GROMACS .gro file of C-alpha atoms in nm:
model
  424
    1MET     CA    1   0.000   0.000   0.000
    2PRO     CA    2   0.115   0.360  -0.048
    3SER     CA    3   0.325   0.511   0.222
    4ASP     CA    4   0.265   0.861   0.359
    5ASP     CA    5   0.636   0.907   0.421
    6TYR     CA    6   0.741   1.092   0.110
    7SER     CA    7   0.854   1.439   0.022
    8ALA     CA    8   0.642   1.705  -0.142
    9PRO     CA    9   0.841   1.907  -0.390
   10PRO     CA   10   0.657   2.120  -0.640
   11CYS     CA   11   0.531   1.986  -0.969
   12VAL     CA   12   0.814   2.005  -1.222
   13PRO     CA   13   0.717   2.096  -1.580
   14LEU     CA   14   0.765   1.805  -1.817
   15SER     CA   15   0.948   2.029  -2.057
   16ALA     CA   16   1.242   2.046  -1.818
   17SER     CA   17   1.557   1.875  -1.931
   18ALA     CA   18   1.666   1.549  -1.766
   19SER     CA   19   2.010   1.525  -1.614
   20PRO     CA   20   2.182   1.187  -1.630
   21PRO     CA   21   2.304   0.999  -1.323
   22THR     CA   22   2.673   1.022  -1.261
   23ALA     CA   23   2.734   0.647  -1.246
   24PRO     CA   24   2.959   0.510  -1.521
   25PRO     CA   25   2.774   0.361  -1.814
   26ALA     CA   26   2.726  -0.014  -1.835
   27THR     CA   27   2.837  -0.171  -2.160
   28GLY     CA   28   2.640  -0.494  -2.163
   29TYR     CA   29   2.400  -0.722  -1.981
   30ARG     CA   30   2.677  -0.872  -1.767
   31ALA     CA   31   2.789  -0.526  -1.657
   32LEU     CA   32   2.433  -0.445  -1.558
   33LEU     CA   33   2.394  -0.765  -1.359
   34ARG     CA   34   2.715  -0.692  -1.167
   35ASN     CA   35   2.524  -0.399  -1.019
   36ARG     CA   36   2.378  -0.558  -0.704
   37GLU     CA   37   2.078  -0.328  -0.689
   38PHE     CA   38   1.986  -0.379  -1.052
   39ALA     CA   39   2.032  -0.754  -1.008
   40GLY     CA   40   1.787  -0.747  -0.717
   41LEU     CA   41   1.528  -0.550  -0.912
   42TYR     CA   42   1.581  -0.779  -1.209
   43ILE     CA   43   1.539  -1.101  -1.009
   44GLY     CA   44   1.236  -0.964  -0.829
   45PHE     CA   45   1.083  -0.858  -1.161
   46THR     CA   46   1.151  -1.198  -1.317
   47LEU     CA   47   0.987  -1.388  -1.032
   48THR     CA   48   0.692  -1.150  -1.038
   49VAL     CA   49   0.640  -1.208  -1.411
   50ALA     CA   50   0.661  -1.585  -1.360
   51ALA     CA   51   0.401  -1.568  -1.084
   52SER     CA   52   0.173  -1.344  -1.291
   53THR     CA   53   0.197  -1.575  -1.593
   54LEU     CA   54   0.112  -1.885  -1.392
   55SER     CA   55  -0.172  -1.722  -1.200
   56GLY     CA   56  -0.322  -1.562  -1.513
   57PHE     CA   57  -0.316  -1.890  -1.705
   58ALA     CA   58  -0.461  -2.079  -1.408
   59LEU     CA   59  -0.742  -1.827  -1.363
   60GLY     CA   60  -0.824  -1.820  -1.734
   61THR     CA   61  -0.843  -2.200  -1.740
   62LEU     CA   62  -1.056  -2.209  -1.425
   63VAL     CA   63  -1.302  -1.950  -1.559
   64ASN     CA   64  -1.323  -2.117  -1.901
   65ASP     CA   65  -1.394  -2.454  -1.739
   66ARG     CA   66  -1.664  -2.307  -1.515
   67THR     CA   67  -1.837  -2.073  -1.759
   68GLY     CA   68  -1.731  -2.150  -2.116
   69SER     CA   69  -1.761  -1.776  -2.186
   70PRO     CA   70  -1.499  -1.614  -2.416
   71PHE     CA   71  -1.573  -1.277  -2.256
   72LEU     CA   72  -1.522  -1.387  -1.895
   73THR     CA   73  -1.219  -1.595  -1.989
   74ALA     CA   74  -1.052  -1.303  -2.167
   75VAL     CA   75  -1.130  -1.061  -1.885
   76SER     CA   76  -1.003  -1.306  -1.623
   77MET     CA   77  -0.662  -1.317  -1.793
   78TYR     CA   78  -0.623  -0.940  -1.828
   79GLY     CA   79  -0.889  -0.795  -1.598
   80ALA     CA   80  -0.635  -0.663  -1.348
   81THR     CA   81  -0.522  -0.411  -1.607
   82PHE     CA   82  -0.852  -0.220  -1.584
   83ALA     CA   83  -0.764  -0.092  -1.240
   84THR     CA   84  -0.413   0.024  -1.330
   85VAL     CA   85  -0.550   0.346  -1.477
   86LEU     CA   86  -0.701   0.430  -1.137
   87GLY     CA   87  -0.355   0.417  -0.985
   88ALA     CA   88  -0.218   0.633  -1.265
   89LEU     CA   89  -0.489   0.897  -1.214
   90THR     CA   90  -0.481   0.908  -0.835
   91LEU     CA   91  -0.170   0.810  -0.641
   92MET     CA   92   0.098   0.753  -0.906
   93SER     CA   93   0.305   1.035  -0.759
   94VAL     CA   94   0.406   0.796  -0.480
   95ALA     CA   95   0.635   0.637  -0.742
   96ASP     CA   96   0.852   0.947  -0.710
   97GLY     CA   97   0.821   0.963  -0.331
   98LYS     CA   98   1.099   0.996  -0.081
   99ARG     CA   99   1.112   0.622  -0.003
  100PRO     CA  100   1.048   0.429  -0.329
  101ARG     CA  101   1.211   0.112  -0.195
  102ARG     CA  102   0.974   0.101   0.100
  103ILE     CA  103   0.680   0.167  -0.130
  104LEU     CA  104   0.785  -0.109  -0.369
  105VAL     CA  105   0.833  -0.362  -0.087
  106MET     CA  106   0.493  -0.280   0.062
  107LEU     CA  107   0.323  -0.314  -0.276
  108GLN     CA  108   0.494  -0.649  -0.331
  109CYS     CA  109   0.348  -0.760   0.003
  110VAL     CA  110   0.001  -0.666  -0.122
  111SER     CA  111   0.060  -0.871  -0.438
  112LEU     CA  112   0.168  -1.169  -0.230
  113ALA     CA  113  -0.150  -1.150  -0.022
  114GLY     CA  114  -0.366  -1.125  -0.335
  115VAL     CA  115  -0.209  -1.420  -0.515
  116ALA     CA  116  -0.226  -1.631  -0.200
  117ALA     CA  117  -0.596  -1.550  -0.167
  118GLN     CA  118  -0.658  -1.681  -0.520
  119ALA     CA  119  -0.529  -2.020  -0.401
  120ILE     CA  120  -0.826  -2.060  -0.166
  121PRO     CA  121  -1.045  -2.346  -0.301
  122GLY     CA  122  -1.409  -2.258  -0.354
  123LEU     CA  123  -1.351  -1.883  -0.372
  124PRO     CA  124  -1.645  -1.740  -0.571
  125LEU     CA  125  -1.574  -1.595  -0.913
  126PRO     CA  126  -1.693  -1.244  -0.816
  127ALA     CA  127  -1.437  -1.246  -0.533
  128ARG     CA  128  -1.165  -1.356  -0.774
  129PHE     CA  129  -1.249  -1.072  -1.013
  130GLY     CA  130  -1.253  -0.830  -0.720
  131LEU     CA  131  -0.903  -0.943  -0.625
  132LEU     CA  132  -0.793  -0.880  -0.985
  133LEU     CA  133  -0.906  -0.518  -0.967
  134VAL     CA  134  -0.740  -0.455  -0.631
  135LEU     CA  135  -0.412  -0.608  -0.747
  136GLY     CA  136  -0.425  -0.415  -1.074
  137PHE     CA  137  -0.452  -0.087  -0.887
  138PHE     CA  138  -0.149  -0.156  -0.669
  139GLN     CA  139   0.043  -0.313  -0.957
  140SER     CA  140   0.041   0.018  -1.144
  141LEU     CA  141   0.195   0.191  -0.843
  142GLY     CA  142   0.452  -0.087  -0.806
  143THR     CA  143   0.554  -0.054  -1.171
  144GLY     CA  144   0.606   0.318  -1.132
  145ALA     CA  145   0.815   0.269  -0.819
  146ARG     CA  146   1.022  -0.004  -0.983
  147MET     CA  147   1.088   0.203  -1.294
  148GLY     CA  148   1.174   0.504  -1.082
  149LEU     CA  149   1.431   0.297  -0.895
  150LEU     CA  150   1.562   0.155  -1.221
  151ALA     CA  151   1.629   0.507  -1.353
  152GLU     CA  152   1.828   0.573  -1.033
  153VAL     CA  153   2.041   0.259  -1.019
  154VAL     CA  154   2.150   0.262  -1.386
  155PRO     CA  155   2.284   0.559  -1.586
  156VAL     CA  156   2.083   0.710  -1.870
  157SER     CA  157   2.319   0.553  -2.126
  158ALA     CA  158   2.230   0.206  -1.994
  159TYR     CA  159   1.857   0.264  -1.943
  160ALA     CA  160   1.748   0.125  -2.282
  161LEU     CA  161   1.974  -0.176  -2.230
  162ALA     CA  162   1.827  -0.236  -1.884
  163ARG     CA  163   1.470  -0.209  -2.012
  164SER     CA  164   1.562  -0.437  -2.302
  165LEU     CA  165   1.699  -0.699  -2.062
  166MET     CA  166   1.385  -0.680  -1.851
  167ASN     CA  167   1.163  -0.704  -2.160
  168ILE     CA  168   1.364  -0.999  -2.288
  169THR     CA  169   1.338  -1.168  -1.951
  170SER     CA  170   0.967  -1.098  -1.939
  171GLY     CA  171   0.924  -1.268  -2.276
  172GLY     CA  172   1.143  -1.564  -2.186
  173THR     CA  173   0.977  -1.606  -1.848
  174ALA     CA  174   0.634  -1.591  -2.009
  175VAL     CA  175   0.734  -1.862  -2.259
  176LEU     CA  176   0.843  -2.088  -1.975
  177GLY     CA  177   0.549  -1.980  -1.761
  178PHE     CA  178   0.287  -2.074  -2.018
  179ALA     CA  179   0.464  -2.401  -2.099
  180VAL     CA  180   0.510  -2.492  -1.733
  181GLY     CA  181   0.157  -2.373  -1.653
  182ALA     CA  182   0.009  -2.599  -1.920
  183LEU     CA  183   0.213  -2.889  -1.780
  184LEU     CA  184   0.123  -2.817  -1.418
  185LEU     CA  185  -0.247  -2.796  -1.498
  186ARG     CA  186  -0.232  -3.153  -1.625
  187TYR     CA  187  -0.137  -3.272  -1.277
  188LEU     CA  188  -0.245  -2.994  -1.039
  189SER     CA  189  -0.564  -2.800  -0.985
  190PRO     CA  190  -0.572  -2.427  -1.064
  191HIS     CA  191  -0.574  -2.359  -0.690
  192GLU     CA  192  -0.247  -2.548  -0.648
  193VAL     CA  193  -0.095  -2.352  -0.938
  194PHE     CA  194  -0.197  -2.033  -0.757
  195ALA     CA  195  -0.004  -2.160  -0.454
  196VAL     CA  196   0.307  -2.202  -0.671
  197ALA     CA  197   0.259  -1.847  -0.799
  198ALA     CA  198   0.235  -1.720  -0.440
  199VAL     CA  199   0.569  -1.882  -0.354
  200LEU     CA  200   0.732  -1.713  -0.654
  201THR     CA  201   0.582  -1.378  -0.554
  202GLY     CA  202   0.726  -1.419  -0.204
  203LEU     CA  203   1.071  -1.494  -0.341
  204GLY     CA  204   1.052  -1.183  -0.559
  205LEU     CA  205   0.966  -0.979  -0.252
  206VAL     CA  206   1.273  -1.112  -0.071
  207ALA     CA  207   1.499  -1.035  -0.369
  208VAL     CA  208   1.394  -0.668  -0.375
  209ALA     CA  209   1.391  -0.621   0.002
  210THR     CA  210   1.744  -0.755   0.048
  211THR     CA  211   1.919  -0.572  -0.235
  212ALA     CA  212   1.760  -0.235  -0.314
  213ARG     CA  213   1.861   0.083  -0.130
  214GLU     CA  214   1.647   0.386  -0.067
  215TYR     CA  215   1.664   0.675  -0.312
  216SER     CA  216   1.483   1.005  -0.314
  217THR     CA  217   1.380   1.017  -0.677
  218ARG     CA  218   1.224   1.362  -0.635
  219PRO     CA  219   1.457   1.659  -0.590
  220ALA     CA  220   1.352   1.916  -0.416
  221ASP     CA  221   1.279   2.234  -0.266
  222PRO     CA  222   1.216   2.514  -0.520
  223GLY     CA  223   1.405   2.768  -0.310
  224ARG     CA  224   1.710   2.553  -0.260
  225PRO     CA  225   1.842   2.394  -0.580
  226GLY     CA  226   1.962   2.042  -0.515
  227ALA     CA  227   1.808   2.029  -0.168
  228ARG     CA  228   1.551   1.773  -0.063
  229SER     CA  229   1.223   1.852   0.100
  230ASP     CA  230   1.124   1.668   0.416
  231ALA     CA  231   0.763   1.774   0.409
  232ARG     CA  232   0.514   1.494   0.440
  233PRO     CA  233   0.190   1.571   0.260
  234GLY     CA  234  -0.134   1.393   0.305
  235PRO     CA  235  -0.321   1.202   0.034
  236HIS     CA  236  -0.486   1.516  -0.107
  237SER     CA  237  -0.143   1.664  -0.179
  238GLY     CA  238  -0.046   1.340  -0.351
  239LEU     CA  239  -0.362   1.357  -0.560
  240ARG     CA  240  -0.296   1.719  -0.658
  241ARG     CA  241   0.064   1.646  -0.755
  242THR     CA  242  -0.041   1.338  -0.952
  243TRP     CA  243  -0.308   1.527  -1.144
  244ALA     CA  244  -0.083   1.827  -1.206
  245THR     CA  245   0.194   1.610  -1.351
  246ASN     CA  246  -0.054   1.410  -1.559
  247ALA     CA  247  -0.200   1.734  -1.695
  248GLU     CA  248   0.150   1.843  -1.801
  249LEU     CA  249   0.213   1.501  -1.952
  250PHE     CA  250  -0.097   1.506  -2.174
  251SER     CA  251  -0.067   1.874  -2.268
  252HIS     CA  252   0.213   1.800  -2.518
  253PRO     CA  253   0.089   1.664  -2.857
  254GLY     CA  254   0.409   1.467  -2.913
  255ARG     CA  255   0.373   1.287  -2.581
  256ARG     CA  256   0.007   1.217  -2.655
  257ALA     CA  257   0.102   1.059  -2.988
  258LEU     CA  258   0.368   0.844  -2.823
  259LEU     CA  259   0.130   0.727  -2.552
  260LEU     CA  260  -0.139   0.648  -2.811
  261ASN     CA  261   0.105   0.422  -2.997
  262LEU     CA  262   0.234   0.264  -2.678
  263TRP     CA  263  -0.118   0.182  -2.565
  264VAL     CA  264  -0.372   0.116  -2.838
  265PRO     CA  265  -0.206  -0.115  -3.097
  266ASN     CA  266  -0.053  -0.328  -2.821
  267GLY     CA  267  -0.382  -0.348  -2.632
  268LEU     CA  268  -0.574  -0.465  -2.937
  269ILE     CA  269  -0.322  -0.743  -3.007
  270VAL     CA  270  -0.329  -0.852  -2.643
  271GLY     CA  271  -0.704  -0.881  -2.700
  272CYS     CA  272  -0.623  -1.130  -2.976
  273GLU     CA  273  -0.408  -1.328  -2.736
  274ALA     CA  274  -0.683  -1.324  -2.474
  275LEU     CA  275  -0.896  -1.534  -2.711
  276PHE     CA  276  -0.645  -1.818  -2.748
  277ILE     CA  277  -0.803  -2.031  -2.473
  278SER     CA  278  -1.146  -1.991  -2.635
  279TYR     CA  279  -1.005  -2.028  -2.989
  280GLU     CA  280  -0.820  -2.354  -2.924
  281PRO     CA  281  -0.841  -2.474  -2.561
  282GLU     CA  282  -0.616  -2.777  -2.611
  283HIS     CA  283  -0.333  -2.580  -2.769
  284ALA     CA  284  -0.371  -2.237  -2.608
  285GLY     CA  285  -0.047  -2.287  -2.419
  286ILE     CA  286   0.139  -2.336  -2.747
  287LEU     CA  287  -0.003  -2.016  -2.897
  288LEU     CA  288   0.065  -1.812  -2.583
  289ALA     CA  289   0.419  -1.946  -2.558
  290ALA     CA  290   0.478  -1.872  -2.929
  291GLY     CA  291   0.376  -1.510  -2.878
  292SER     CA  292   0.605  -1.473  -2.579
  293ALA     CA  293   0.893  -1.635  -2.768
  294GLY     CA  294   0.848  -1.389  -3.054
  295MET     CA  295   0.848  -1.101  -2.810
  296LEU     CA  296   1.168  -1.236  -2.658
  297LEU     CA  297   1.339  -1.252  -2.997
  298GLY     CA  298   1.218  -0.906  -3.095
  299ASP     CA  299   1.336  -0.742  -2.773
  300LEU     CA  300   1.672  -0.918  -2.792
  301THR     CA  301   1.727  -0.808  -3.152
  302VAL     CA  302   1.598  -0.453  -3.122
  303GLY     CA  303   1.732  -0.376  -2.775
  304ARG     CA  304   2.071  -0.541  -2.801
  305LEU     CA  305   2.172  -0.525  -3.166
  306LEU     CA  306   2.027  -0.198  -3.295
  307THR     CA  307   2.140   0.154  -3.214
  308ALA     CA  308   1.891   0.407  -3.080
  309GLY     CA  309   1.863   0.569  -3.423
  310ARG     CA  310   1.791   0.240  -3.597
  311ARG     CA  311   1.541   0.144  -3.329
  312ARG     CA  312   1.350   0.464  -3.395
  313ARG     CA  313   1.356   0.411  -3.771
  314CYS     CA  314   1.224   0.055  -3.730
  315ALA     CA  315   0.945   0.148  -3.490
  316PHE     CA  316   0.672   0.190  -3.754
  317ALA     CA  317   0.754  -0.138  -3.928
  318LEU     CA  318   0.755  -0.318  -3.594
  319ARG     CA  319   0.412  -0.180  -3.506
  320LEU     CA  320   0.280  -0.314  -3.837
  321LEU     CA  321   0.450  -0.650  -3.776
  322LEU     CA  322   0.266  -0.667  -3.445
  323ALA     CA  323  -0.071  -0.700  -3.619
  324VAL     CA  324  -0.035  -0.814  -3.980
  325PRO     CA  325   0.031  -1.187  -3.912
  326TYR     CA  326  -0.296  -1.212  -3.719
  327LEU     CA  327  -0.486  -1.152  -4.044
  328LEU     CA  328  -0.416  -1.520  -4.120
  329PHE     CA  329  -0.669  -1.618  -3.855
  330ALA     CA  330  -0.942  -1.522  -4.104
  331ALA     CA  331  -0.860  -1.848  -4.284
  332SER     CA  332  -0.876  -2.069  -3.969
  333PRO     CA  333  -0.518  -2.194  -4.013
  334PRO     CA  334  -0.382  -2.516  -3.860
  335THR     CA  335  -0.231  -2.487  -3.516
  336TRP     CA  336   0.129  -2.486  -3.639
  337VAL     CA  337   0.058  -2.208  -3.891
  338ALA     CA  338  -0.122  -2.005  -3.627
  339ALA     CA  339   0.171  -2.056  -3.387
  340VAL     CA  340   0.420  -1.932  -3.647
  341ALA     CA  341   0.205  -1.626  -3.719
  342VAL     CA  342   0.176  -1.548  -3.347
  343PHE     CA  343   0.553  -1.593  -3.304
  344VAL     CA  344   0.631  -1.349  -3.587
  345ALA     CA  345   0.378  -1.098  -3.457
  346GLY     CA  346   0.526  -1.120  -3.108
  347ALA     CA  347   0.847  -0.962  -3.236
  348GLY     CA  348   0.647  -0.648  -3.310
  349PHE     CA  349   0.607  -0.576  -2.940
  350ALA     CA  350   0.968  -0.454  -2.955
  351ALA     CA  351   0.829  -0.130  -3.101
  352THR     CA  352   0.758  -0.037  -2.739
  353LEU     CA  353   1.128   0.017  -2.665
  354PRO     CA  354   1.202   0.306  -2.907
  355LEU     CA  355   0.873   0.471  -2.814
  356GLN     CA  356   0.965   0.447  -2.445
  357GLU     CA  357   1.304   0.599  -2.522
  358GLN     CA  358   1.140   0.894  -2.694
  359LEU     CA  359   0.905   0.943  -2.400
  360LEU     CA  360   1.194   0.925  -2.153
  361ALA     CA  361   1.383   1.189  -2.351
  362LEU     CA  362   1.090   1.426  -2.296
  363THR     CA  363   1.073   1.350  -1.922
  364PRO     CA  364   1.273   1.527  -1.647
  365ASP     CA  365   1.432   1.336  -1.361
  366PRO     CA  366   1.189   1.439  -1.086
  367VAL     CA  367   0.882   1.280  -1.247
  368ARG     CA  368   1.032   0.983  -1.426
  369GLY     CA  369   0.874   0.730  -1.194
  370GLN     CA  370   0.528   0.881  -1.231
  371VAL     CA  371   0.545   0.926  -1.609
  372GLN     CA  372   0.676   0.574  -1.662
  373GLY     CA  373   0.409   0.447  -1.427
  374VAL     CA  374   0.141   0.630  -1.625
  375GLU     CA  375   0.279   0.489  -1.951
  376SER     CA  376   0.282   0.136  -1.810
  377ALA     CA  377  -0.060   0.173  -1.646
  378GLY     CA  378  -0.213   0.305  -1.968
  379ARG     CA  379  -0.060   0.022  -2.169
  380MET     CA  380  -0.191  -0.235  -1.924
  381THR     CA  381  -0.532  -0.070  -1.912
  382TRP     CA  382  -0.556  -0.091  -2.288
  383GLN     CA  383  -0.464  -0.458  -2.263
  384GLY     CA  384  -0.767  -0.502  -2.040
  385LEU     CA  385  -0.984  -0.300  -2.278
  386GLY     CA  386  -0.854  -0.505  -2.569
  387ALA     CA  387  -0.934  -0.828  -2.386
  388ALA     CA  388  -1.284  -0.709  -2.295
  389LEU     CA  389  -1.350  -0.590  -2.650
  390ALA     CA  390  -1.222  -0.918  -2.790
  391GLY     CA  391  -1.432  -1.126  -2.554
  392GLY     CA  392  -1.745  -0.923  -2.625
  393LEU     CA  393  -1.704  -0.942  -3.002
  394ALA     CA  394  -1.623  -1.314  -2.986
  395LEU     CA  395  -1.967  -1.380  -2.836
  396TYR     CA  396  -2.115  -1.273  -3.172
  397LEU     CA  397  -1.841  -1.322  -3.432
  398GLY     CA  398  -1.648  -1.615  -3.289
  399PRO     CA  399  -1.282  -1.608  -3.178
  400GLY     CA  400  -1.119  -1.638  -3.523
  401PRO     CA  401  -1.303  -1.352  -3.697
  402THR     CA  402  -1.265  -1.136  -3.388
  403ILE     CA  403  -0.888  -1.183  -3.390
  404THR     CA  404  -0.880  -1.072  -3.754
  405ALA     CA  405  -1.097  -0.767  -3.683
  406LEU     CA  406  -0.880  -0.650  -3.392
  407ALA     CA  407  -0.563  -0.693  -3.597
  408THR     CA  408  -0.715  -0.480  -3.874
  409LEU     CA  409  -0.806  -0.210  -3.624
  410SER     CA  410  -0.453  -0.214  -3.479
  411ILE     CA  411  -0.304  -0.163  -3.826
  412THR     CA  412  -0.544   0.125  -3.891
  413VAL     CA  413  -0.447   0.306  -3.569
  414THR     CA  414  -0.077   0.259  -3.642
  415VAL     CA  415  -0.101   0.398  -3.996
  416LEU     CA  416  -0.324   0.695  -3.912
  417SER     CA  417  -0.117   0.805  -3.615
  418ARG     CA  418   0.222   0.780  -3.784
  419PRO     CA  419   0.248   1.150  -3.885
  420PHE     CA  420   0.193   1.257  -3.524
  421VAL     CA  421   0.460   1.019  -3.397
  422LEU     CA  422   0.709   1.151  -3.652
  423ARG     CA  423   0.649   1.504  -3.523
  424ALA     CA  424   0.696   1.398  -3.161
   0.00000   0.00000   0.00000
């Protein structure tokens, strides 16, 4: 839960320039992992992704078995993302608070409690969906705090590399998570898989708590450059600061265009993925793992092998790649063809990295945690909207035609918004 022990500097205009940390730049993944604090954040993030993958797959399977509804199944897998926007609009400024480590640890504790509660046999479905919303709200704050810490523990020159490594790990962990989840569900009940996810969440909590140091990611007092403020505002001050920074964020047309492209095309394609269990229940694990494997390859290639300039030039093509292969679902392809298409499309998620770099370049140090939290929360919220839209349409069109329709809409948004992204 949010802590009230954080400083209250003034809102800093988003047009301010960002000053890089003074730490020496890392030159590769090994150099990053030699940083004990980054290694702790990285391990904690990896275990959290593993737990989220297992619990999401278990819940989707449980809901599909109980209801047979494509809508409820899709929402159960991505429903937590609906509540992330509430965190972004209300208390996201805690991500830039005086004690981000404490905030992150407390939010990880909330996640542990929520995942453990899902393991209770016989828990009614409304209670399970309620837990999803609560966890989604706190997850958005945790993401902001984690990204704020990440920007502190690595220099600006290594930020893209660090995000690339975390994205790669997220993809690889999701591949293993879906594969292992499909295997576990052959021998264990969904409730027992939830228990495994709770153990992983607890280990992630320990990794962060034992390695990360406290940073004050918000500088300070307007009258004393470089000083820190020790004021401790109440929740209304946090709300005002959150809203003021969000207003500055959305006032810039370039930032709006970047956020649109970070949120909408991705969310629509996640809606396609949310239909895999309904589309092909016996092989949903294969399709989900194929998508995660493609994302892993894309992030590895784009983040590790391309320069920042090349990443930016490839961004539009990657956003198209994200959706075009899903048009094959109009022909009801065999499982192996569908898996190849999903794998290729997964590489398109790497378009997120150059867009995030552009957004970071327009963000000053004092509000990095909040802005990155808003970006992540909006992206996750659109994943939930995409899943809900997909599930609702599938009730009338069927899963295959719905996947094709969402892919077409994603392509349309990408093409129409390109001129605004170029001007950003």
